[in-house]
Amino acid sequence: MTTDLQDPGRYLHGGELVLTGMLWRTAPADSERFVRTIVTAGAAALGAGEVEVGPVPADLAEACRRHRLPLLAVPDDVAFGAVTEYVGRQVSADRAADLAALVDRHRLLVSAAGAGGLDAVLDLLGGDLDLDCWVLTPTGRVVAGPAEHLPPADRDQLARAHLAAQRQRRRPPHRVRLATGPYSLLPAAADGRDADTPLADWILAVAGDVTEWTPGRQRLAENLARLVAAERTRRDEGRRLRRRIADEVLTLLQRDADPAEIGRALQASTTMATRYEGSTETSGPGPQWLVLSADATGLPDGALRPILEEALAGATDRALVAALGPTGAVVVLPALDAPVPADAVRALLAPLEAGLGSEGRITVGVCAPAAESGGLRGALEEARHARRIAAARVGRVCVAGPEELASHVLLLAAVPDEVRRAFRSRLLDKVIAYDLEHQADLVRTLEAFLRSDGSWTRCAAQLHVHVNTLRYRIGRIEELTGRDLSRLEDRVDFYLALELS
């Protein structure tokens, strides 16, 4: 505390280093009164600045000696701010070391307390060290920490930055600067999990740059990351039974079992979920269910199941995720409260794109909500068809829903890849080659012409060209391909070929 008040006692709480310029001293007797006041209030030491009144007077030194109060002379070339900063760093480092040891000693104990244990530790750090920390999933969901202090857009940026750094195999901590300041990201991989599959592991996000911290404070962050990893492992242990039920449900669906038998398995998962969450509700989440069919390429075998478990926990932690071969998965979960379930799933999975390499890809098909367990078999077939549509698209994370199953895209998805490539090549290769050579923009013109239903005036307005220019371009397309764009059959062929691009 810095003060020149004659009686600063009421502003002290005990344990402070009091810094003073000694402007309160007008006579030797003032030293005794001032020292007695701050000692009674619990001051730990007194720093006397020599800028204003010169060297520390003998009466002040004697008063401190009588009251056994340490006295420091602060020369005129040392600012009070520098002293304050130094002391603050030392106290913070000592406190961080104490907390680091506490976290290290009680890691398993706190982990056994569940996610509430993580929140308790993060609250302790925030209160004692003014250190804001969050535990995030790869999709940006907050597992623990003050979610209200980290906006959704910041969570998304942090999750994507972490996945990108992991994909590039950069050494942690990963440092990110947002508009709100710097953050440090540390991986919290569950014990026994493949280090090459970070798309399912939690992330410890810490406000500030860890690399600039004192060694004690850095050790605190490292121990906290280990604590989070232990909690992630505990969560995996809790999901083992759910995984067995998920595999059982998938087996029942594949052999077209009695709907009542499927319903009993789903009810078992609901009961288990309510117990796990500490809820007294046992009536289940409702009569409607969604089925998702998913597949992954460019990921280790078996990686897709934990990825989907963690990602879909953002919508509901009651998802049953069954493995389907080394790269696939089938998910059964309560229907999402969203106008278009496929869009909700797409939004949940979108941040994972940052962690997928050039060969990595996740495709998902979503069915329409199924009423009761009797409709799940048909829902699974619908989801599989939708996934074929998603697989025909370009992108690292592609999701298709039931609203697209009545479209021509479903027919295209059922056609073998080599046939689709040959069909597209016959219609568009010459047009694309002409564009590359002459920068003629024929492909974009063709797309606009078909979107305008063959209307010359609307298409020309959309492209901002004269109608005669448009007629010339369409004529050139017809010459290159031998097709007639006034014929419906040829327009359909071009439309389908563009859909395969």
Short mmCIF file of C-alpha atoms in Angstrom, two decimals:
data_model
loop_
_atom_site.label_atom_id
_atom_site.label_comp_id
_atom_site.label_asym_id
_atom_site.label_seq_id
_atom_site.Cartn_x
_atom_site.Cartn_y
_atom_site.Cartn_z
CA MET A 1 0.00 0.00 0.00
CA THR A 2 1.33 3.47 -0.92
CA THR A 3 0.21 6.25 1.42
CA ASP A 4 1.16 9.58 2.96
CA LEU A 5 -1.87 9.77 5.24
CA GLN A 6 -1.16 10.51 8.91
CA ASP A 7 -3.51 7.68 9.94
CA PRO A 8 -3.74 4.99 7.21
CA GLY A 9 -4.66 2.21 9.65
CA ARG A 10 -8.30 1.94 8.60
CA TYR A 11 -7.25 1.13 5.02
CA LEU A 12 -4.93 -1.74 5.98
CA HIS A 13 -6.08 -5.36 6.21
CA GLY A 14 -2.86 -6.94 7.51
CA GLY A 15 0.28 -8.24 5.86
CA GLU A 16 0.97 -5.21 3.66
CA LEU A 17 4.27 -3.62 2.77
CA VAL A 18 3.49 0.07 3.35
CA LEU A 19 5.32 2.51 1.02
CA THR A 20 5.44 6.16 2.08
CA GLY A 21 7.12 9.39 0.96
CA MET A 22 7.16 10.52 4.64
CA LEU A 23 5.17 13.69 3.85
CA TRP A 24 3.14 13.04 7.03
CA ARG A 25 6.28 13.78 9.16
CA THR A 26 6.42 17.36 10.43
CA ALA A 27 8.20 16.57 13.72
CA PRO A 28 10.16 13.63 15.20
CA ALA A 29 7.17 12.63 17.35
CA ASP A 30 5.14 11.92 14.21
CA SER A 31 7.29 8.83 13.48
CA GLU A 32 6.25 7.01 16.65
CA ARG A 33 2.57 7.71 16.04
CA PHE A 34 2.69 6.64 12.37
CA VAL A 35 4.62 3.41 13.06
CA ARG A 36 2.36 2.46 15.99
CA THR A 37 -0.71 2.98 13.79
CA ILE A 38 0.39 0.74 10.93
CA VAL A 39 1.78 -1.97 13.26
CA THR A 40 -1.54 -2.11 15.09
CA ALA A 41 -3.28 -2.53 11.70
CA GLY A 42 -0.98 -5.48 10.87
CA ALA A 43 1.53 -4.02 8.42
CA ALA A 44 4.37 -6.41 7.55
CA ALA A 45 7.05 -3.80 6.73
CA LEU A 46 7.60 -0.12 5.95
CA GLY A 47 9.35 1.27 2.86
CA ALA A 48 10.42 4.89 3.23
CA GLY A 49 11.02 6.82 -0.01
CA GLU A 50 13.90 9.27 0.01
CA VAL A 51 12.82 11.39 -2.97
CA GLU A 52 10.91 14.16 -1.18
CA VAL A 53 12.45 14.52 2.30
CA GLY A 54 15.88 12.93 1.92
CA PRO A 55 17.43 10.07 3.90
CA VAL A 56 15.37 8.13 6.43
CA PRO A 57 15.44 10.10 9.73
CA ALA A 58 16.85 8.45 12.84
CA ASP A 59 13.55 8.88 14.77
CA LEU A 60 11.68 6.78 12.18
CA ALA A 61 14.36 4.07 12.33
CA GLU A 62 14.16 4.04 16.12
CA ALA A 63 10.34 3.81 16.11
CA CYS A 64 10.49 0.83 13.74
CA ARG A 65 13.13 -0.83 15.94
CA ARG A 66 10.93 -0.45 19.05
CA HIS A 67 7.89 -1.97 17.28
CA ARG A 68 10.00 -4.65 15.54
CA LEU A 69 8.81 -3.46 12.13
CA PRO A 70 11.20 -4.07 9.21
CA LEU A 71 12.21 -0.77 7.59
CA LEU A 72 13.43 -0.40 4.01
CA ALA A 73 15.04 2.72 2.59
CA VAL A 74 13.83 3.30 -0.99
CA PRO A 75 16.43 5.47 -2.78
CA ASP A 76 15.37 8.25 -5.12
CA ASP A 77 16.25 6.22 -8.26
CA VAL A 78 13.77 3.44 -7.41
CA ALA A 79 10.10 4.08 -8.14
CA PHE A 80 7.40 2.86 -5.80
CA GLY A 81 5.76 1.27 -8.85
CA ALA A 82 8.85 -0.91 -9.42
CA VAL A 83 8.76 -2.07 -5.79
CA THR A 84 5.05 -2.85 -6.02
CA GLU A 85 5.52 -4.81 -9.23
CA TYR A 86 8.42 -6.82 -7.80
CA VAL A 87 6.59 -7.73 -4.60
CA GLY A 88 3.46 -8.62 -6.53
CA ARG A 89 5.43 -10.99 -8.76
CA GLN A 90 7.08 -12.71 -5.81
CA VAL A 91 3.85 -13.13 -3.85
CA SER A 92 2.04 -14.39 -6.95
CA ALA A 93 4.83 -16.87 -7.71
CA ASP A 94 4.84 -18.18 -4.14
CA ARG A 95 1.06 -18.51 -4.15
CA ALA A 96 1.14 -20.19 -7.56
CA ALA A 97 3.71 -22.69 -6.30
CA ASP A 98 1.49 -23.45 -3.30
CA LEU A 99 -1.54 -23.97 -5.54
CA ALA A 100 0.49 -26.04 -7.99
CA ALA A 101 1.52 -28.35 -5.17
CA LEU A 102 -2.08 -28.46 -3.95
CA VAL A 103 -3.38 -29.40 -7.40
CA ASP A 104 -0.61 -31.98 -7.80
CA ARG A 105 -1.28 -33.61 -4.42
CA HIS A 106 -5.03 -33.76 -4.83
CA ARG A 107 -5.25 -34.44 -8.56
CA LEU A 108 -6.99 -37.80 -8.25
CA LEU A 109 -9.17 -36.63 -5.37
CA VAL A 110 -10.47 -33.61 -7.28
CA SER A 111 -10.92 -35.72 -10.41
CA ALA A 112 -13.08 -38.18 -8.54
CA ALA A 113 -15.42 -35.31 -7.68
CA GLY A 114 -16.37 -34.95 -11.36
CA ALA A 115 -16.75 -31.82 -13.46
CA GLY A 116 -17.77 -29.94 -10.33
CA GLY A 117 -14.28 -30.62 -9.03
CA LEU A 118 -12.77 -28.88 -12.04
CA ASP A 119 -14.99 -25.87 -11.52
CA ALA A 120 -13.90 -25.71 -7.87
CA VAL A 121 -10.21 -25.67 -8.84
CA LEU A 122 -10.74 -23.02 -11.52
CA ASP A 123 -12.70 -20.89 -9.04
CA LEU A 124 -9.81 -21.19 -6.58
CA LEU A 125 -7.32 -20.02 -9.20
CA GLY A 126 -9.54 -17.15 -10.24
CA GLY A 127 -10.05 -15.99 -6.68
CA ASP A 128 -6.50 -16.41 -5.38
CA LEU A 129 -4.43 -15.57 -8.45
CA ASP A 130 -6.87 -13.64 -10.63
CA LEU A 131 -6.18 -16.36 -13.20
CA ASP A 132 -9.00 -17.07 -15.67
CA CYS A 133 -9.01 -20.64 -17.00
CA TRP A 134 -11.46 -22.69 -19.03
CA VAL A 135 -11.72 -26.31 -20.09
CA LEU A 136 -12.97 -26.53 -23.68
CA THR A 137 -13.82 -29.34 -26.05
CA PRO A 138 -12.48 -29.29 -29.64
CA THR A 139 -15.82 -27.87 -30.75
CA GLY A 140 -15.59 -24.94 -28.30
CA ARG A 141 -18.03 -26.19 -25.66
CA VAL A 142 -17.17 -25.07 -22.11
CA VAL A 143 -16.71 -28.06 -19.79
CA ALA A 144 -15.59 -25.99 -16.79
CA GLY A 145 -14.76 -22.37 -16.05
CA PRO A 146 -16.67 -19.06 -16.19
CA ALA A 147 -18.43 -19.46 -19.55
CA GLU A 148 -19.93 -15.96 -19.27
CA HIS A 149 -16.41 -14.47 -19.47
CA LEU A 150 -15.56 -16.20 -22.75
CA PRO A 151 -17.93 -15.33 -25.64
CA PRO A 152 -18.90 -18.12 -28.09
CA ALA A 153 -16.91 -16.50 -30.91
CA ASP A 154 -13.75 -16.52 -28.76
CA ARG A 155 -14.31 -20.15 -27.78
CA ASP A 156 -14.61 -21.09 -31.44
CA GLN A 157 -11.39 -19.25 -32.33
CA LEU A 158 -9.48 -20.85 -29.47
CA ALA A 159 -10.66 -24.36 -30.35
CA ARG A 160 -9.79 -23.92 -34.02
CA ALA A 161 -6.37 -22.44 -33.19
CA HIS A 162 -5.58 -25.35 -30.89
CA LEU A 163 -6.59 -27.98 -33.47
CA ALA A 164 -4.58 -26.24 -36.19
CA ALA A 165 -1.51 -26.13 -33.94
CA GLN A 166 -1.92 -29.80 -33.05
CA ARG A 167 -2.28 -30.72 -36.72
CA GLN A 168 0.95 -28.85 -37.46
CA ARG A 169 2.58 -30.66 -34.50
CA ARG A 170 3.63 -27.42 -32.82
CA ARG A 171 4.97 -27.72 -29.29
CA PRO A 172 2.51 -26.61 -26.58
CA PRO A 173 1.55 -24.29 -25.05
CA HIS A 174 -0.10 -22.81 -28.13
CA ARG A 175 -0.32 -19.03 -27.86
CA VAL A 176 -3.23 -17.16 -29.42
CA ARG A 177 -4.01 -13.45 -29.38
CA LEU A 178 -7.65 -12.42 -29.61
CA ALA A 179 -9.21 -8.98 -29.39
CA THR A 180 -9.60 -9.53 -25.63
CA GLY A 181 -5.90 -10.35 -25.12
CA PRO A 182 -3.45 -13.29 -25.23
CA TYR A 183 -4.38 -16.88 -24.36
CA SER A 184 -2.35 -20.05 -23.83
CA LEU A 185 -3.73 -23.42 -24.88
CA LEU A 186 -2.53 -26.71 -23.40
CA PRO A 187 -3.71 -30.14 -24.56
CA ALA A 188 -5.33 -32.37 -21.96
CA ALA A 189 -5.22 -35.78 -23.67
CA ALA A 190 -6.96 -38.57 -21.79
CA ASP A 191 -4.65 -41.31 -20.49
CA GLY A 192 -4.19 -44.05 -23.05
CA ARG A 193 -5.60 -42.04 -25.94
CA ASP A 194 -3.67 -41.88 -29.20
CA ALA A 195 -1.76 -38.60 -29.26
CA ASP A 196 -2.52 -38.27 -32.96
CA THR A 197 -6.27 -37.90 -32.40
CA PRO A 198 -6.73 -34.52 -30.66
CA LEU A 199 -10.23 -34.06 -32.12
CA ALA A 200 -11.75 -35.67 -29.01
CA ASP A 201 -9.47 -34.33 -26.26
CA TRP A 202 -10.17 -31.43 -23.96
CA ILE A 203 -8.24 -28.17 -24.04
CA LEU A 204 -7.06 -26.06 -21.12
CA ALA A 205 -7.37 -22.40 -22.12
CA VAL A 206 -5.58 -19.91 -19.85
CA ALA A 207 -5.83 -16.13 -20.10
CA GLY A 208 -2.31 -14.76 -20.61
CA ASP A 209 0.96 -15.95 -22.10
CA VAL A 210 2.21 -18.90 -20.03
CA THR A 211 5.72 -18.64 -21.50
CA GLU A 212 6.19 -15.27 -19.74
CA TRP A 213 5.22 -16.62 -16.31
CA THR A 214 7.50 -17.52 -13.42
CA PRO A 215 8.54 -21.21 -13.16
CA GLY A 216 6.17 -21.76 -10.24
CA ARG A 217 3.22 -20.38 -12.13
CA GLN A 218 4.12 -22.43 -15.22
CA ARG A 219 4.18 -25.55 -13.07
CA LEU A 220 0.69 -24.67 -11.89
CA ALA A 221 -0.56 -24.60 -15.50
CA GLU A 222 1.11 -27.93 -16.26
CA ASN A 223 -0.40 -29.60 -13.19
CA LEU A 224 -3.78 -28.17 -14.05
CA ALA A 225 -3.55 -29.65 -17.57
CA ARG A 226 -2.78 -33.05 -16.01
CA LEU A 227 -5.77 -32.65 -13.72
CA VAL A 228 -8.03 -31.91 -16.69
CA ALA A 229 -6.64 -34.97 -18.50
CA ALA A 230 -7.47 -37.12 -15.47
CA GLU A 231 -11.03 -35.82 -15.47
CA ARG A 232 -11.27 -36.58 -19.20
CA THR A 233 -10.17 -40.14 -18.49
CA ARG A 234 -12.80 -40.42 -15.75
CA ARG A 235 -15.46 -39.23 -18.18
CA ASP A 236 -14.40 -41.93 -20.65
CA GLU A 237 -14.71 -44.55 -17.94
CA GLY A 238 -18.26 -43.37 -17.30
CA ARG A 239 -19.12 -43.81 -20.97
CA ARG A 240 -18.06 -47.43 -21.24
CA LEU A 241 -21.47 -48.82 -20.31
CA ARG A 242 -23.15 -46.39 -22.70
CA ARG A 243 -20.89 -47.63 -25.49
CA ARG A 244 -21.95 -51.22 -24.84
CA ILE A 245 -25.59 -50.20 -25.01
CA ALA A 246 -24.90 -48.29 -28.24
CA ASP A 247 -23.32 -51.36 -29.82
CA GLU A 248 -26.30 -53.45 -28.71
CA VAL A 249 -28.79 -50.97 -30.24
CA LEU A 250 -26.89 -50.98 -33.55
CA THR A 251 -26.89 -54.80 -33.59
CA LEU A 252 -30.64 -54.84 -32.98
CA LEU A 253 -31.24 -52.35 -35.79
CA GLN A 254 -29.06 -54.27 -38.24
CA ARG A 255 -30.95 -57.54 -37.66
CA ASP A 256 -34.35 -55.80 -37.72
CA ALA A 257 -35.18 -56.81 -34.14
CA ASP A 258 -38.52 -56.36 -32.40
CA PRO A 259 -39.11 -52.62 -31.72
CA ALA A 260 -39.94 -53.45 -28.11
CA GLU A 261 -36.47 -54.94 -27.64
CA ILE A 262 -34.89 -51.81 -29.15
CA GLY A 263 -37.06 -49.66 -26.89
CA ARG A 264 -35.84 -51.48 -23.78
CA ALA A 265 -32.21 -50.82 -24.76
CA LEU A 266 -32.97 -47.13 -25.31
CA GLN A 267 -34.76 -46.92 -21.97
CA ALA A 268 -31.71 -48.46 -20.27
CA SER A 269 -29.51 -45.76 -21.77
CA THR A 270 -31.91 -43.05 -20.60
CA THR A 271 -31.99 -44.42 -17.05
CA MET A 272 -28.21 -44.66 -16.96
CA ALA A 273 -27.86 -41.08 -18.23
CA THR A 274 -30.13 -39.63 -15.55
CA ARG A 275 -28.19 -41.45 -12.83
CA TYR A 276 -24.88 -40.29 -14.26
CA GLU A 277 -26.10 -36.69 -14.38
CA GLY A 278 -27.43 -36.86 -10.82
CA SER A 279 -31.01 -36.25 -11.98
CA THR A 280 -34.15 -37.76 -10.47
CA GLU A 281 -35.90 -37.79 -13.84
CA THR A 282 -36.49 -41.30 -15.20
CA SER A 283 -39.19 -40.74 -17.82
CA GLY A 284 -36.74 -40.36 -20.72
CA PRO A 285 -36.00 -37.53 -23.08
CA GLY A 286 -39.09 -37.98 -25.28
CA PRO A 287 -40.51 -40.20 -28.00
CA GLN A 288 -38.54 -38.83 -30.96
CA TRP A 289 -35.04 -39.90 -31.94
CA LEU A 290 -32.43 -38.99 -34.53
CA VAL A 291 -30.12 -41.46 -36.23
CA LEU A 292 -26.79 -40.32 -37.71
CA SER A 293 -24.63 -42.32 -40.06
CA ALA A 294 -21.01 -41.13 -40.13
CA ASP A 295 -17.73 -42.07 -41.74
CA ALA A 296 -14.17 -40.73 -41.57
CA THR A 297 -11.15 -40.83 -43.84
CA GLY A 298 -7.61 -39.83 -43.00
CA LEU A 299 -8.10 -40.53 -39.27
CA PRO A 300 -6.78 -43.42 -37.15
CA ASP A 301 -9.04 -46.46 -36.93
CA GLY A 302 -11.59 -46.13 -34.16
CA ALA A 303 -11.09 -42.37 -33.78
CA LEU A 304 -14.53 -41.35 -35.03
CA ARG A 305 -16.52 -42.68 -32.06
CA PRO A 306 -14.86 -40.53 -29.33
CA ILE A 307 -14.85 -37.54 -31.67
CA LEU A 308 -18.63 -37.75 -32.13
CA GLU A 309 -19.23 -38.49 -28.44
CA GLU A 310 -17.48 -35.29 -27.44
CA ALA A 311 -18.89 -33.14 -30.24
CA LEU A 312 -22.50 -34.21 -29.72
CA ALA A 313 -22.30 -33.70 -25.97
CA GLY A 314 -22.80 -30.05 -26.84
CA ALA A 315 -26.35 -30.87 -27.94
CA THR A 316 -27.12 -33.73 -25.57
CA ASP A 317 -24.93 -35.96 -23.45
CA ARG A 318 -27.33 -38.85 -24.06
CA ALA A 319 -26.06 -39.78 -27.50
CA LEU A 320 -25.42 -43.48 -28.14
CA VAL A 321 -22.42 -43.74 -30.48
CA ALA A 322 -21.68 -47.18 -31.90
CA ALA A 323 -18.59 -48.04 -33.91
CA LEU A 324 -19.26 -49.37 -37.42
CA GLY A 325 -16.08 -50.89 -38.75
CA PRO A 326 -12.72 -49.14 -38.32
CA THR A 327 -13.82 -45.80 -39.83
CA GLY A 328 -17.60 -45.55 -39.39
CA ALA A 329 -20.10 -44.86 -36.62
CA VAL A 330 -23.85 -44.82 -36.05
CA VAL A 331 -25.40 -42.41 -33.54
CA VAL A 332 -28.83 -42.60 -31.90
CA LEU A 333 -29.76 -39.55 -29.84
CA PRO A 334 -32.86 -37.67 -28.69
CA ALA A 335 -34.19 -35.36 -31.40
CA LEU A 336 -32.51 -31.96 -31.32
CA ASP A 337 -34.56 -28.87 -30.60
CA ALA A 338 -33.69 -27.29 -33.97
CA PRO A 339 -35.72 -26.44 -37.09
CA VAL A 340 -33.25 -28.35 -39.29
CA PRO A 341 -31.37 -31.05 -37.33
CA ALA A 342 -28.76 -31.42 -40.08
CA ASP A 343 -27.85 -27.73 -39.74
CA ALA A 344 -27.47 -28.14 -35.97
CA VAL A 345 -25.16 -31.13 -36.42
CA ARG A 346 -23.19 -29.24 -39.07
CA ALA A 347 -22.71 -26.30 -36.69
CA LEU A 348 -21.54 -28.61 -33.89
CA LEU A 349 -18.95 -30.32 -36.07
CA ALA A 350 -17.73 -27.28 -38.04
CA PRO A 351 -14.83 -26.33 -35.69
CA LEU A 352 -13.28 -29.78 -36.25
CA GLU A 353 -12.31 -28.75 -39.79
CA ALA A 354 -9.23 -26.98 -38.38
CA GLY A 355 -7.89 -30.27 -37.01
CA LEU A 356 -8.32 -32.33 -40.18
CA GLY A 357 -5.35 -32.57 -42.49
CA SER A 358 -5.44 -32.52 -46.29
CA GLU A 359 -6.59 -36.15 -46.31
CA GLY A 360 -8.86 -35.94 -43.26
CA ARG A 361 -12.62 -35.89 -43.79
CA ILE A 362 -15.83 -36.53 -41.83
CA THR A 363 -19.15 -37.11 -43.61
CA VAL A 364 -22.46 -37.41 -41.76
CA GLY A 365 -26.00 -38.23 -42.80
CA VAL A 366 -28.94 -37.19 -40.59
CA CYS A 367 -32.42 -38.72 -40.72
CA ALA A 368 -35.76 -37.07 -40.02
CA PRO A 369 -36.87 -37.42 -36.37
CA ALA A 370 -38.29 -40.91 -35.80
CA ALA A 371 -41.31 -41.46 -33.59
CA GLU A 372 -40.68 -44.20 -31.03
CA SER A 373 -38.20 -47.04 -31.45
CA GLY A 374 -40.23 -48.72 -34.19
CA GLY A 375 -39.10 -46.13 -36.73
CA LEU A 376 -35.38 -46.40 -36.05
CA ARG A 377 -34.69 -49.08 -38.66
CA GLY A 378 -36.04 -46.87 -41.44
CA ALA A 379 -34.30 -43.86 -39.90
CA LEU A 380 -30.96 -45.70 -40.12
CA GLU A 381 -31.46 -46.39 -43.84
CA GLU A 382 -32.43 -42.77 -44.40
CA ALA A 383 -29.31 -41.57 -42.58
CA ARG A 384 -27.12 -43.87 -44.68
CA HIS A 385 -28.57 -42.45 -47.90
CA ALA A 386 -28.04 -38.93 -46.60
CA ARG A 387 -24.42 -39.74 -45.78
CA ARG A 388 -23.85 -40.81 -49.40
CA ILE A 389 -25.04 -37.37 -50.44
CA ALA A 390 -22.62 -35.76 -47.97
CA ALA A 391 -19.78 -37.94 -49.27
CA ALA A 392 -20.36 -36.65 -52.82
CA ARG A 393 -19.64 -33.08 -51.70
CA VAL A 394 -16.38 -31.19 -51.40
CA GLY A 395 -15.21 -30.26 -47.91
CA ARG A 396 -13.60 -31.62 -44.77
CA VAL A 397 -16.81 -31.81 -42.73
CA CYS A 398 -19.93 -32.48 -44.82
CA VAL A 399 -23.43 -33.09 -43.42
CA ALA A 400 -26.59 -33.91 -45.37
CA GLY A 401 -30.12 -34.17 -44.02
CA PRO A 402 -33.43 -35.79 -44.94
CA GLU A 403 -34.64 -32.68 -46.76
CA GLU A 404 -32.19 -33.57 -49.56
CA LEU A 405 -33.32 -37.16 -50.03
CA ALA A 406 -36.06 -36.25 -52.52
CA SER A 407 -33.49 -34.46 -54.68
CA HIS A 408 -31.55 -35.61 -57.74
CA VAL A 409 -28.49 -35.55 -55.47
CA LEU A 410 -29.59 -38.86 -53.94
CA LEU A 411 -29.44 -40.47 -57.39
CA LEU A 412 -25.99 -39.00 -57.99
CA ALA A 413 -24.75 -40.31 -54.65
CA ALA A 414 -25.78 -43.85 -55.60
CA VAL A 415 -23.76 -43.75 -58.84
CA PRO A 416 -20.20 -45.19 -58.64
CA ASP A 417 -17.45 -42.58 -58.41
CA GLU A 418 -15.81 -43.52 -61.73
CA VAL A 419 -19.12 -43.18 -63.58
CA ARG A 420 -19.77 -39.76 -62.05
CA ARG A 421 -16.28 -38.56 -62.94
CA ALA A 422 -16.64 -39.77 -66.52
CA PHE A 423 -20.06 -38.10 -66.91
CA ARG A 424 -18.75 -34.77 -65.62
CA SER A 425 -15.61 -35.00 -67.73
CA ARG A 426 -17.50 -35.57 -71.01
CA LEU A 427 -19.67 -32.50 -70.49
CA LEU A 428 -17.36 -29.97 -68.83
CA ASP A 429 -13.69 -30.75 -69.58
CA LYS A 430 -13.63 -28.82 -72.86
CA VAL A 431 -15.44 -25.86 -71.31
CA ILE A 432 -13.05 -25.76 -68.35
CA ALA A 433 -10.01 -26.02 -70.64
CA TYR A 434 -11.32 -23.16 -72.80
CA ASP A 435 -11.78 -21.01 -69.67
CA LEU A 436 -8.23 -21.71 -68.54
CA GLU A 437 -6.81 -20.76 -71.93
CA HIS A 438 -8.96 -17.73 -72.72
CA GLN A 439 -10.30 -16.57 -69.30
CA ALA A 440 -13.73 -16.65 -70.90
CA ASP A 441 -15.76 -17.36 -67.74
CA LEU A 442 -17.92 -19.93 -69.56
CA VAL A 443 -18.49 -22.21 -66.55
CA ARG A 444 -19.81 -19.37 -64.40
CA THR A 445 -21.97 -18.22 -67.31
CA LEU A 446 -23.39 -21.75 -67.66
CA GLU A 447 -24.21 -21.90 -63.94
CA ALA A 448 -25.95 -18.52 -64.04
CA PHE A 449 -27.90 -19.43 -67.19
CA LEU A 450 -29.27 -22.59 -65.59
CA ARG A 451 -30.11 -20.76 -62.33
CA SER A 452 -32.04 -18.22 -64.38
CA ASP A 453 -34.11 -21.03 -65.99
CA GLY A 454 -32.73 -20.08 -69.41
CA SER A 455 -33.92 -16.46 -69.23
CA TRP A 456 -31.55 -14.34 -71.34
CA THR A 457 -32.44 -11.01 -69.74
CA ARG A 458 -32.30 -12.21 -66.14
CA CYS A 459 -29.04 -14.06 -66.68
CA ALA A 460 -27.40 -11.09 -68.43
CA ALA A 461 -28.47 -8.80 -65.58
CA GLN A 462 -27.10 -11.21 -63.00
CA LEU A 463 -23.74 -11.39 -64.80
CA HIS A 464 -23.71 -7.64 -65.58
CA VAL A 465 -23.10 -8.27 -69.31
CA HIS A 466 -24.99 -7.39 -72.49
CA VAL A 467 -27.46 -9.97 -73.80
CA ASN A 468 -25.42 -10.30 -77.00
CA THR A 469 -22.33 -11.15 -74.91
CA LEU A 470 -24.36 -13.79 -73.11
CA ARG A 471 -25.61 -15.26 -76.40
CA TYR A 472 -22.03 -15.44 -77.67
CA ARG A 473 -20.86 -17.30 -74.55
CA ILE A 474 -23.74 -19.80 -74.62
CA GLY A 475 -23.09 -20.38 -78.31
CA ARG A 476 -19.43 -21.09 -77.57
CA ILE A 477 -20.46 -23.65 -74.89
CA GLU A 478 -22.74 -25.37 -77.39
CA GLU A 479 -19.97 -25.49 -80.00
CA LEU A 480 -17.48 -27.01 -77.54
CA THR A 481 -19.85 -29.66 -76.19
CA GLY A 482 -22.13 -30.40 -79.14
CA ARG A 483 -25.16 -29.78 -76.89
CA ASP A 484 -28.16 -27.50 -77.33
CA LEU A 485 -29.05 -25.45 -74.26
CA SER A 486 -32.53 -24.77 -75.60
CA ARG A 487 -33.31 -28.47 -75.00
CA LEU A 488 -34.47 -29.51 -71.52
CA GLU A 489 -32.53 -32.79 -71.66
CA ASP A 490 -29.21 -31.03 -72.29
CA ARG A 491 -29.89 -28.44 -69.59
CA VAL A 492 -30.52 -31.27 -67.08
CA ASP A 493 -27.27 -32.98 -68.06
CA PHE A 494 -25.28 -29.78 -67.59
CA TYR A 495 -26.98 -29.11 -64.26
CA LEU A 496 -26.09 -32.58 -62.96
CA ALA A 497 -22.50 -32.29 -64.20
CA LEU A 498 -22.12 -28.98 -62.34
CA GLU A 499 -23.51 -30.56 -59.19
CA LEU A 500 -20.68 -33.09 -59.37
CA SER A 501 -18.01 -30.34 -59.51
#
